[in-house]
C-alpha cells in the first residue's frame, strides 16, 4: 500500500490530467447551446443575402456536428461502453473540436459575401466571440485550444486578406492578431489553471496525509498506553513482593537473616531485572539505537551453542532438544540473530509439554530458512499476528510471570525487521509451531576468532577504581560491590571532584566508571576524557547510564557504555577482561 507522501509525489500529474479532461467535457457540454444561439443570430443577420433554406440547412449541419456521436450510437444501437480513460476522452475531444472548428471555418469562407461589408463583419464578430468564449473551456487541455482556434479563424482571415477592399483586408489582419492574442492569453490561462488544479490535488493529498498521520499518532498513543499499562502491572508485582520480603527481614529476631527470604528477594530482583532489560531492549530497538553488523558466518556453531544453552531447560521438562546438522553459511549479525533464536527457543520450551524442539536450517529458493520447530500447544490462525504484539499471552490469563511477559515475540519481530529477515509462522492448535527466518546465504569462508571466555566470576579482581556517581544510594552500592570483588575503590559525586581525584591521586587508577549526567559543568564524557589524558596507565574508562539519546551513539565509539539497570555479572566480566588483558606482556 502506498504511503500518502509517495502518492502525493507520483499521482498528481495523472490526477490533474484526468480532472482537467473531466472539467473540459463538462464545459463543452454547456457551450453547445451558446454556440447554436450565436449561429442562429448570425443566420438571422444574413437572412437578406442568402435563401432561408440554405441558412436552415447550415444550422441543421451545425447541430449535427455537435450531436453526431450520440446520434451515431443511437442509430447503430451501440451498447453502453465502459468508461473511457482520460487519454481516450482527450483524443475524442480533440477530434470533435477539430470537426466543429473546421465546419465554422469552411462556413465563413462559403458565406463570405464580398459585396456586403456587413456580412464579413458579422462573421468576424461571431468567430471572435466564439474563439474568446472557448478559452475558458479549452484551457483545461491546451492541445484542444491549439487545434480549435487556428482552424476556426485562419480560413476567414485568409479569405479576407485576399480581397481588394482595404477595410476587408484590415478585418482579416485584425482576426490574425486576435488569433495570436487568444493563443497567448489561452496559454497563460492554461498554465494558471493547471497550477490551480495541481495545487488542489496537493492540498487534498496533504490533508489525507495529515489525517493518516493523526490516525497513526492516535493508534501509537493507544498502543503506548496499553504497553505502559501492561508493563506497570508486571513491574509492580516483583516490587510489591520485594517490599513484603523487606518487611519480613526487618521484623526478624536478633538481627538474623532468613536465607529463604533472601533467596526469594533475589528472585524478585532477578525477575525485575529481566523485565526491565527486555523493556529497555524494545525501547532501543524502536528508537533506532541498535545498529546491526552483518557478516558471513557458519550457522552450525551458533545452533550448537544455543542447543547447549537450552538443553538443560528442555531436559528438565522431559523434552528432547535436537539440532539438524548443517554446513550452511549465512549473512547476518550473529549476536542479534542469537537473541532472536534464544527468544524462540524459550517460547518453544515454555509452551511444549511433551515431544521436543528442533533447531535447524533448510535451503529455500535463493535463501536459507532458519527455523525453530516444537510439538507444543500451537497457535490458532487468527492469533498469528497478535502474538507479535507487546504483552500478548494466549495461554497465561493469570499473568503468571513464570510463563513470561509477552515480550519475547515482539522482540523477535523488531530484531528481524532490523536485520532485514522476514519472520514466518506456521502453526495449528495441538500440533505445534514452526517459526522461521529467511537469511541470505554466504559462501564458506573464515570467521573471526572466537572471543576468549571471561574469567571465572569467583576469581578476585585487583586494581584501583574511581566511581563517579551523583546518586548516593547507587554510588554506595557500587562501591560496596566493587570492594567485595577485591578492588580498591574511590568515589566522587560530581565531575569536578572526579577530576580533582584524578590529578591528585598518589597511585594511578586502573578503571574509571562514570555516570553520564553529573551536576556541575562536567558530564561523564568530560570526566573520562580527562582521565584518559592524565592517567596514562588507565586500562578501562566506561560510561554507566540509563539514557537513550543520540549523544550516546558517539560516546559508544569512544568509550564502552553500560546501561542501567546494571547487571553485576556483565560489569564483572568487563572488568575482569580489561584487568586481565593489562597484565599480558
XYZ file of C-alpha atoms in Angstrom:
585
model
C 0.000 0.000 0.000
C 1.380 3.409 -0.958
C 2.146 5.888 1.730
C 0.490 9.315 1.380
C 3.746 11.119 0.629
C 4.546 8.646 -2.186
C 1.044 9.061 -3.596
C 1.344 12.826 -3.471
C 4.691 12.735 -5.286
C 3.674 10.334 -8.077
C -0.080 10.540 -8.644
C -0.946 14.237 -9.146
C 0.129 14.531 -12.853
C -2.288 11.750 -13.804
C -4.953 13.049 -11.477
C -4.547 16.614 -12.732
C -4.888 15.421 -16.331
C -7.996 13.352 -15.542
C -9.543 16.246 -13.626
C -8.757 18.653 -16.465
C -10.379 16.405 -19.092
C -13.452 15.965 -16.913
C -13.798 19.735 -16.461
C -13.287 20.256 -20.205
C -16.055 17.792 -21.079
C -18.484 19.482 -18.704
C -17.614 22.944 -20.037
C -18.055 21.861 -23.676
C -21.499 20.407 -22.936
C -22.575 23.811 -21.688
C -21.171 25.600 -24.731
C -23.356 23.705 -27.236
C -26.395 25.878 -26.554
C -24.457 29.156 -26.723
C -22.816 28.060 -29.968
C -26.150 27.260 -31.623
C -27.680 30.509 -30.353
C -24.785 32.504 -31.839
C -25.176 30.647 -35.168
C -28.923 31.342 -35.177
C -28.353 35.081 -34.666
C -25.789 35.059 -37.475
C -28.236 33.256 -39.774
C -30.885 35.835 -38.921
C -28.447 38.663 -39.768
C -27.613 37.031 -43.142
C -31.267 36.408 -43.994
C -31.368 39.205 -46.564
C -28.362 37.905 -48.512
C -28.931 34.101 -48.529
C -32.013 31.901 -49.022
C -33.769 30.681 -45.901
C -33.402 27.039 -46.956
C -29.624 27.404 -47.232
C -29.343 29.019 -43.800
C -31.625 26.395 -42.276
C -29.540 23.600 -43.773
C -26.407 25.235 -42.433
C -27.906 25.432 -38.919
C -29.003 21.797 -39.145
C -25.467 20.834 -40.146
C -24.099 22.669 -37.106
C -26.485 20.809 -34.815
C -25.412 17.550 -36.460
C -21.739 18.403 -35.856
C -22.482 18.851 -32.137
C -24.644 15.753 -31.768
C -23.177 13.279 -34.235
C -21.674 10.935 -31.595
C -24.863 10.271 -29.576
C -26.905 10.112 -32.796
C -24.478 7.565 -34.228
C -24.626 5.408 -31.090
C -28.404 5.531 -31.165
C -28.534 4.663 -34.887
C -26.288 1.612 -34.610
C -27.690 0.720 -31.165
C -24.237 0.604 -29.707
C -24.366 -0.713 -26.125
C -23.180 1.491 -23.270
C -19.420 1.138 -23.250
C -17.181 1.067 -20.215
C -15.894 4.446 -19.011
C -13.124 5.757 -21.226
C -9.680 6.553 -19.917
C -8.779 10.260 -19.693
C -6.386 9.861 -22.639
C -9.092 8.430 -24.916
C -11.576 11.088 -23.812
C -8.970 13.747 -24.612
C -8.478 12.346 -28.110
C -12.239 12.361 -28.705
C -12.482 15.973 -27.563
C -9.634 16.913 -29.901
C -11.360 15.255 -32.876
C -14.730 16.883 -32.075
C -13.078 20.285 -31.626
C -11.371 19.994 -34.996
C -14.612 18.988 -36.747
C -16.552 21.871 -35.174
C -13.836 24.457 -35.919
C -13.466 23.175 -39.495
C -17.229 23.471 -40.016
C -17.207 27.052 -38.789
C -14.067 27.918 -40.761
C -15.376 26.447 -44.004
C -18.752 28.146 -43.468
C -17.078 31.531 -43.004
C -15.453 31.136 -46.446
C -18.624 29.789 -48.049
C -20.813 32.618 -46.720
C -18.190 35.323 -47.263
C -20.191 37.997 -49.159
C -17.662 40.269 -50.810
C -20.285 42.749 -51.986
C -21.504 43.436 -48.451
C -19.287 44.838 -45.763
C -21.764 43.802 -43.072
C -21.647 40.029 -43.677
C -17.841 39.729 -43.171
C -18.211 41.956 -40.128
C -20.944 39.683 -38.727
C -18.742 36.663 -39.318
C -15.732 38.327 -37.683
C -17.887 39.246 -34.697
C -19.292 35.738 -34.230
C -15.973 33.961 -34.872
C -14.131 36.265 -32.488
C -16.775 35.802 -29.797
C -16.781 32.027 -30.273
C -12.978 31.900 -30.103
C -12.790 34.095 -26.988
C -15.579 32.154 -25.299
C -13.836 28.835 -25.898
C -10.682 29.835 -23.981
C -12.201 29.140 -20.565
C -13.106 25.573 -21.524
C -10.176 24.707 -23.785
C -7.579 25.926 -21.249
C -8.202 22.710 -19.331
C -6.492 20.881 -22.200
C -4.307 23.351 -24.171
C -3.902 20.986 -27.106
C -7.611 21.393 -27.916
C -7.125 25.161 -27.922
C -4.197 24.916 -30.360
C -6.357 22.762 -32.666
C -9.592 24.737 -32.377
C -8.540 28.390 -32.622
C -6.371 28.309 -35.794
C -8.867 26.023 -37.568
C -11.701 28.363 -36.619
C -10.165 31.759 -37.518
C -7.491 31.169 -40.173
C -9.812 30.336 -43.146
C -11.820 33.538 -42.655
C -8.690 35.686 -42.109
C -7.015 34.356 -45.256
C -10.205 34.870 -47.302
C -10.481 38.454 -46.069
C -6.830 39.209 -46.835
C -7.386 38.094 -50.450
C -9.990 40.811 -51.015
C -9.049 44.014 -52.789
C -11.085 46.154 -50.438
C -8.852 47.769 -47.805
C -11.363 47.595 -44.971
C -11.949 43.872 -45.562
C -8.227 43.169 -45.652
C -7.853 45.154 -42.430
C -10.548 42.945 -40.915
C -8.587 39.848 -41.932
C -5.361 41.169 -40.406
C -7.239 42.043 -37.242
C -8.544 38.474 -36.989
C -4.985 37.137 -37.269
C -3.883 39.475 -34.496
C -6.858 38.333 -32.435
C -5.808 34.721 -33.027
C -2.273 35.431 -31.823
C -3.534 37.232 -28.727
C -6.033 34.492 -27.865
C -3.359 31.806 -28.222
C -1.010 33.739 -25.925
C -3.721 34.523 -23.399
C -5.047 30.977 -23.554
C -1.565 29.596 -22.899
C -1.152 31.758 -19.800
C -4.642 30.923 -18.616
C -3.984 27.196 -19.153
C -0.807 27.359 -17.042
C -2.613 29.134 -14.231
C -5.479 26.677 -14.401
C -3.129 23.670 -14.345
C -1.298 25.065 -11.314
C -4.594 25.620 -9.509
C -5.766 22.068 -10.196
C -2.394 20.620 -9.175
C -2.396 22.707 -6.001
C -5.889 21.498 -5.169
C -4.800 17.898 -5.505
C -1.639 18.510 -3.494
C -3.685 20.132 -0.743
C -6.120 17.225 -0.827
C -3.245 14.728 -0.597
C -1.727 16.779 2.213
C -5.000 16.698 4.122
C -5.198 12.928 3.608
C -1.622 12.561 4.824
C -2.287 14.696 7.900
C -5.385 12.656 8.662
C -3.381 9.448 8.193
C -0.620 10.730 10.463
C -3.161 11.843 13.054
C -4.738 8.388 12.959
C -1.298 6.743 13.235
C -0.474 9.049 16.164
C -3.696 8.149 17.934
C -3.001 4.457 17.359
C 0.585 4.882 18.588
C -0.633 6.700 21.709
C -3.188 3.985 22.340
C -0.519 1.293 21.841
C 1.842 3.173 24.156
C -0.872 3.434 26.791
C -1.568 -0.290 26.538
C 2.153 -1.025 26.646
C 2.797 1.008 29.799
C -0.383 -0.231 31.452
C 0.724 -3.827 30.967
C 4.355 -3.022 31.803
C 3.424 -1.182 35.008
C 1.323 -4.164 36.105
C 4.170 -6.615 35.570
C 6.725 -4.271 37.138
C 4.630 -3.752 40.274
C 4.492 -7.461 41.048
C 8.183 -8.041 41.885
C 8.383 -4.600 43.541
C 5.421 -5.431 45.772
C 6.946 -8.786 46.665
C 10.287 -7.117 47.417
C 8.606 -4.675 49.808
C 6.913 -7.534 51.639
C 10.117 -9.561 51.899
C 11.984 -6.498 53.162
C 9.348 -6.131 55.889
C 9.887 -9.778 56.815
C 13.647 -9.203 57.070
C 13.245 -6.017 59.113
C 10.996 -7.774 61.621
C 13.436 -10.699 62.063
C 14.641 -11.674 65.569
C 18.155 -10.897 66.841
C 19.147 -9.342 63.517
C 19.483 -12.794 61.943
C 18.743 -13.040 58.228
C 16.377 -15.585 56.755
C 18.094 -17.469 53.877
C 14.774 -18.442 52.309
C 13.513 -14.863 52.365
C 16.808 -13.604 50.944
C 16.563 -16.183 48.168
C 13.049 -15.064 47.268
C 14.137 -11.444 47.383
C 16.917 -12.313 44.953
C 14.368 -13.987 42.668
C 12.259 -10.814 42.705
C 15.295 -8.723 41.820
C 16.180 -11.104 39.001
C 12.630 -11.020 37.625
C 12.574 -7.227 37.787
C 15.978 -7.036 36.101
C 14.886 -9.360 33.299
C 11.676 -7.433 32.651
C 13.417 -4.064 32.686
C 16.088 -5.440 30.366
C 13.525 -6.602 27.806
C 11.544 -3.349 28.001
C 14.726 -1.321 27.513
C 15.761 -3.563 24.627
C 12.427 -2.876 22.920
C 12.865 0.836 23.544
C 16.325 0.853 21.992
C 15.107 -1.134 19.001
C 12.171 1.238 18.445
C 14.388 4.330 18.726
C 16.930 3.003 16.198
C 19.812 2.827 18.686
C 20.777 -0.728 17.777
C 22.945 -0.963 14.670
C 23.362 -4.427 13.129
C 26.778 -5.552 11.945
C 26.110 -8.297 9.381
C 28.910 -10.594 8.241
C 29.262 -14.109 6.804
C 29.348 -16.839 9.453
C 28.907 -20.575 9.804
C 25.439 -21.423 11.120
C 26.231 -24.770 12.818
C 28.354 -23.361 15.709
C 25.573 -20.886 16.523
C 22.972 -23.670 16.600
C 25.139 -25.900 18.765
C 25.836 -23.080 21.203
C 22.112 -22.345 21.558
C 21.271 -26.008 21.947
C 23.882 -26.347 24.686
C 22.428 -23.349 26.495
C 18.820 -24.561 26.422
C 19.332 -28.324 26.587
C 19.124 -28.395 30.393
C 15.837 -26.477 30.419
C 14.394 -28.848 27.813
C 15.606 -31.921 29.697
C 14.064 -30.559 32.917
C 10.643 -30.683 31.214
C 11.283 -34.071 29.693
C 11.732 -32.681 26.188
C 14.251 -33.641 23.537
C 16.392 -30.842 22.109
C 17.709 -31.629 18.631
C 19.861 -29.729 16.160
C 19.704 -30.508 12.469
C 23.343 -30.612 11.252
C 24.197 -28.150 8.510
C 27.227 -26.855 6.671
C 25.446 -23.683 5.571
C 26.864 -20.198 5.848
C 24.658 -17.113 6.148
C 24.955 -13.334 6.248
C 23.576 -11.661 9.361
C 24.561 -10.183 12.700
C 25.300 -13.332 14.735
C 24.777 -11.621 18.112
C 21.359 -10.201 17.226
C 20.364 -13.391 15.446
C 21.281 -15.369 18.557
C 18.930 -13.179 20.600
C 16.113 -13.911 18.146
C 16.662 -17.661 18.294
C 17.057 -17.559 22.080
C 13.607 -15.967 22.429
C 12.091 -18.507 20.040
C 13.680 -21.421 21.923
C 12.499 -20.045 25.264
C 8.929 -19.883 23.970
C 9.145 -23.314 22.364
C 10.294 -24.950 25.613
C 7.813 -22.976 27.725
C 4.754 -23.996 25.700
C 5.745 -27.591 24.936
C 4.852 -30.309 27.461
C 5.817 -33.425 25.525
C 7.888 -34.250 22.482
C 10.726 -31.917 21.685
C 12.222 -28.892 19.978
C 14.118 -28.939 16.679
C 16.576 -26.231 15.617
C 17.808 -26.348 12.041
C 18.300 -24.883 8.578
C 16.929 -25.773 5.178
C 17.549 -24.204 1.800
C 14.574 -22.473 0.197
C 14.862 -20.850 -3.229
C 17.742 -18.384 -3.014
C 17.742 -18.110 0.783
C 18.297 -20.096 3.960
C 15.334 -20.873 6.178
C 16.481 -20.951 9.824
C 13.690 -22.480 11.927
C 12.659 -23.458 15.456
C 10.025 -26.216 15.467
C 8.220 -27.607 18.520
C 5.477 -30.090 19.347
C 3.735 -27.692 21.722
C 0.209 -26.370 22.119
C 0.215 -24.476 18.813
C -1.322 -21.134 17.878
C -4.681 -20.562 16.193
C -4.525 -18.946 12.736
C -6.435 -15.836 13.847
C -3.764 -15.170 16.507
C -0.705 -15.426 14.244
C -0.332 -11.638 14.092
C -1.434 -10.724 17.604
C 1.257 -12.899 19.239
C 3.838 -10.392 17.945
C 2.223 -7.567 19.953
C 3.596 -6.492 23.334
C 2.304 -8.294 26.445
C 0.048 -10.617 24.436
C -0.025 -14.088 26.006
C -2.588 -16.525 24.701
C -2.218 -19.136 27.422
C -1.459 -17.066 30.505
C -4.708 -15.393 31.607
C -3.452 -15.168 35.194
C -0.320 -13.247 34.041
C 1.972 -15.749 35.740
C 5.493 -14.244 35.450
C 6.983 -17.737 35.307
C 5.358 -18.022 31.870
C 6.974 -14.850 30.621
C 5.610 -11.367 29.996
C 4.642 -11.482 26.330
C 7.689 -9.545 25.126
C 9.708 -12.332 23.506
C 7.973 -12.424 20.124
C 7.704 -8.615 19.813
C 11.466 -8.527 20.337
C 11.876 -11.232 17.683
C 9.842 -9.223 15.154
C 11.722 -5.980 15.828
C 15.196 -7.528 15.600
C 14.238 -9.485 12.474
C 12.966 -6.279 10.840
C 16.196 -4.545 11.827
C 18.227 -7.342 10.228
C 16.007 -7.439 7.144
C 14.917 -11.049 7.803
C 11.275 -11.975 7.351
C 9.609 -13.976 10.153
C 7.249 -16.762 9.138
C 4.892 -18.675 11.426
C 3.199 -21.994 10.685
C 1.120 -23.398 13.494
C -2.082 -25.218 14.372
C -3.589 -25.729 17.832
C -2.438 -29.026 19.304
C 0.093 -29.687 16.514
C 2.993 -27.443 17.450
C 4.549 -24.395 15.839
C 7.341 -23.549 13.415
C 8.954 -20.108 13.492
C 11.294 -19.462 10.575
C 13.592 -16.667 9.456
C 14.862 -16.222 5.908
C 18.567 -15.342 5.688
C 20.733 -14.636 2.653
C 23.264 -17.433 2.079
C 27.029 -16.885 2.026
C 29.986 -18.764 0.620
C 32.075 -20.689 3.179
C 34.976 -18.620 4.478
C 36.968 -17.800 7.550
C 35.300 -16.389 10.631
C 36.921 -14.109 13.137
C 38.459 -15.816 16.096
C 36.114 -16.823 18.896
C 36.379 -14.397 21.816
C 38.301 -15.675 24.807
C 35.920 -16.782 27.560
C 35.702 -14.435 30.521
C 37.486 -15.125 33.728
C 35.669 -17.059 36.396
C 33.134 -14.980 38.283
C 34.609 -16.095 41.601
C 38.191 -15.031 40.849
C 39.191 -11.918 42.859
C 39.954 -8.749 40.949
C 42.866 -6.423 41.569
C 43.146 -2.740 40.734
C 42.136 0.790 41.654
C 38.744 2.076 40.523
C 37.295 5.594 40.526
C 33.491 5.629 40.696
C 31.767 8.881 39.658
C 28.065 8.855 40.545
C 25.835 11.658 41.863
C 23.153 9.358 43.323
C 24.282 8.485 46.853
C 22.491 5.130 47.062
C 23.762 3.933 43.677
C 27.274 5.213 44.468
C 27.388 3.434 47.837
C 26.031 0.172 46.386
C 28.559 0.251 43.547
C 31.440 0.940 45.921
C 30.445 -1.986 48.146
C 30.032 -4.290 45.139
C 33.448 -3.427 43.681
C 35.128 -3.621 47.111
C 33.652 -7.068 47.589
C 35.320 -8.149 44.361
C 38.735 -7.215 45.783
C 39.138 -3.798 44.138
C 40.333 -0.590 45.771
C 37.595 1.965 45.203
C 37.433 5.755 45.476
C 34.175 7.605 44.854
C 33.259 11.088 43.627
C 29.833 12.732 43.439
C 30.417 15.147 40.540
C 32.737 15.906 37.650
C 34.854 18.483 39.463
C 35.520 16.154 42.397
C 36.372 13.351 39.976
C 38.882 15.475 38.042
C 40.445 16.591 41.313
C 40.808 12.962 42.392
C 42.410 12.094 39.046
C 45.024 14.852 39.252
C 45.786 14.486 42.958
C 45.879 10.670 43.208
C 49.151 9.290 44.519
C 48.505 5.930 42.849
C 47.239 5.659 39.308
C 43.722 4.408 38.667
C 43.200 1.311 36.552
C 39.496 1.875 35.897
C 37.162 4.892 35.835
C 33.408 4.271 35.866
C 31.311 7.410 35.482
C 27.646 8.232 35.227
C 26.843 10.379 32.193
C 24.651 13.089 33.753
C 26.537 14.771 36.589
C 25.912 18.016 38.469
C 28.106 20.942 37.501
C 29.750 21.816 34.208
C 31.436 18.474 33.545
C 29.470 15.428 32.409
C 30.647 11.831 32.338
C 32.253 12.129 28.913
C 34.344 15.082 30.068
C 35.473 13.106 33.127
C 36.521 10.100 31.048
C 38.427 12.269 28.589
C 40.235 13.934 31.495
C 41.030 10.508 32.944
C 42.443 9.297 29.643
C 44.589 12.445 29.363
C 46.129 12.372 32.858
C 46.103 8.642 33.685
C 48.444 7.116 31.121
C 48.158 3.637 32.616
C 44.346 3.660 32.506
C 43.002 0.292 31.398
C 39.248 0.980 31.214
C 37.057 4.087 31.103
C 33.342 3.374 30.793
C 30.027 5.230 30.955
C 27.260 3.937 33.237
C 23.899 5.414 32.244
C 20.233 4.794 31.701
C 19.962 7.425 28.976
C 18.835 6.560 25.457
C 19.868 9.607 23.473
C 21.642 10.338 20.239
C 24.742 11.653 22.023
C 25.495 8.228 23.468
C 25.996 6.831 19.968
C 29.131 8.897 19.582
C 30.106 8.112 23.163
C 29.865 4.400 22.404
C 32.520 4.776 19.723
C 34.880 6.388 22.243
C 34.125 4.540 25.489
C 32.216 1.377 26.453
C 28.651 2.118 27.556
C 26.977 0.042 30.284
C 23.294 0.773 30.598
C 21.391 0.910 33.863
C 19.961 -1.116 35.481
C 23.467 -2.534 35.549
C 23.905 -6.287 35.719
C 26.744 -7.121 38.118
C 27.877 -10.149 36.115
C 28.236 -8.047 32.972
C 30.252 -5.416 34.848
C 32.475 -8.042 36.490
C 33.102 -9.739 33.135
C 34.114 -6.416 31.577
C 36.421 -5.547 34.492
C 37.996 -8.994 34.503
C 38.736 -8.839 30.777
C 40.382 -5.421 30.871
C 42.301 -6.013 34.080
C 43.476 -9.413 32.809
C 44.500 -8.039 29.423
C 46.502 -5.304 31.115
C 48.755 -7.873 32.732
C 49.661 -9.529 29.434
C 53.217 -8.738 28.188
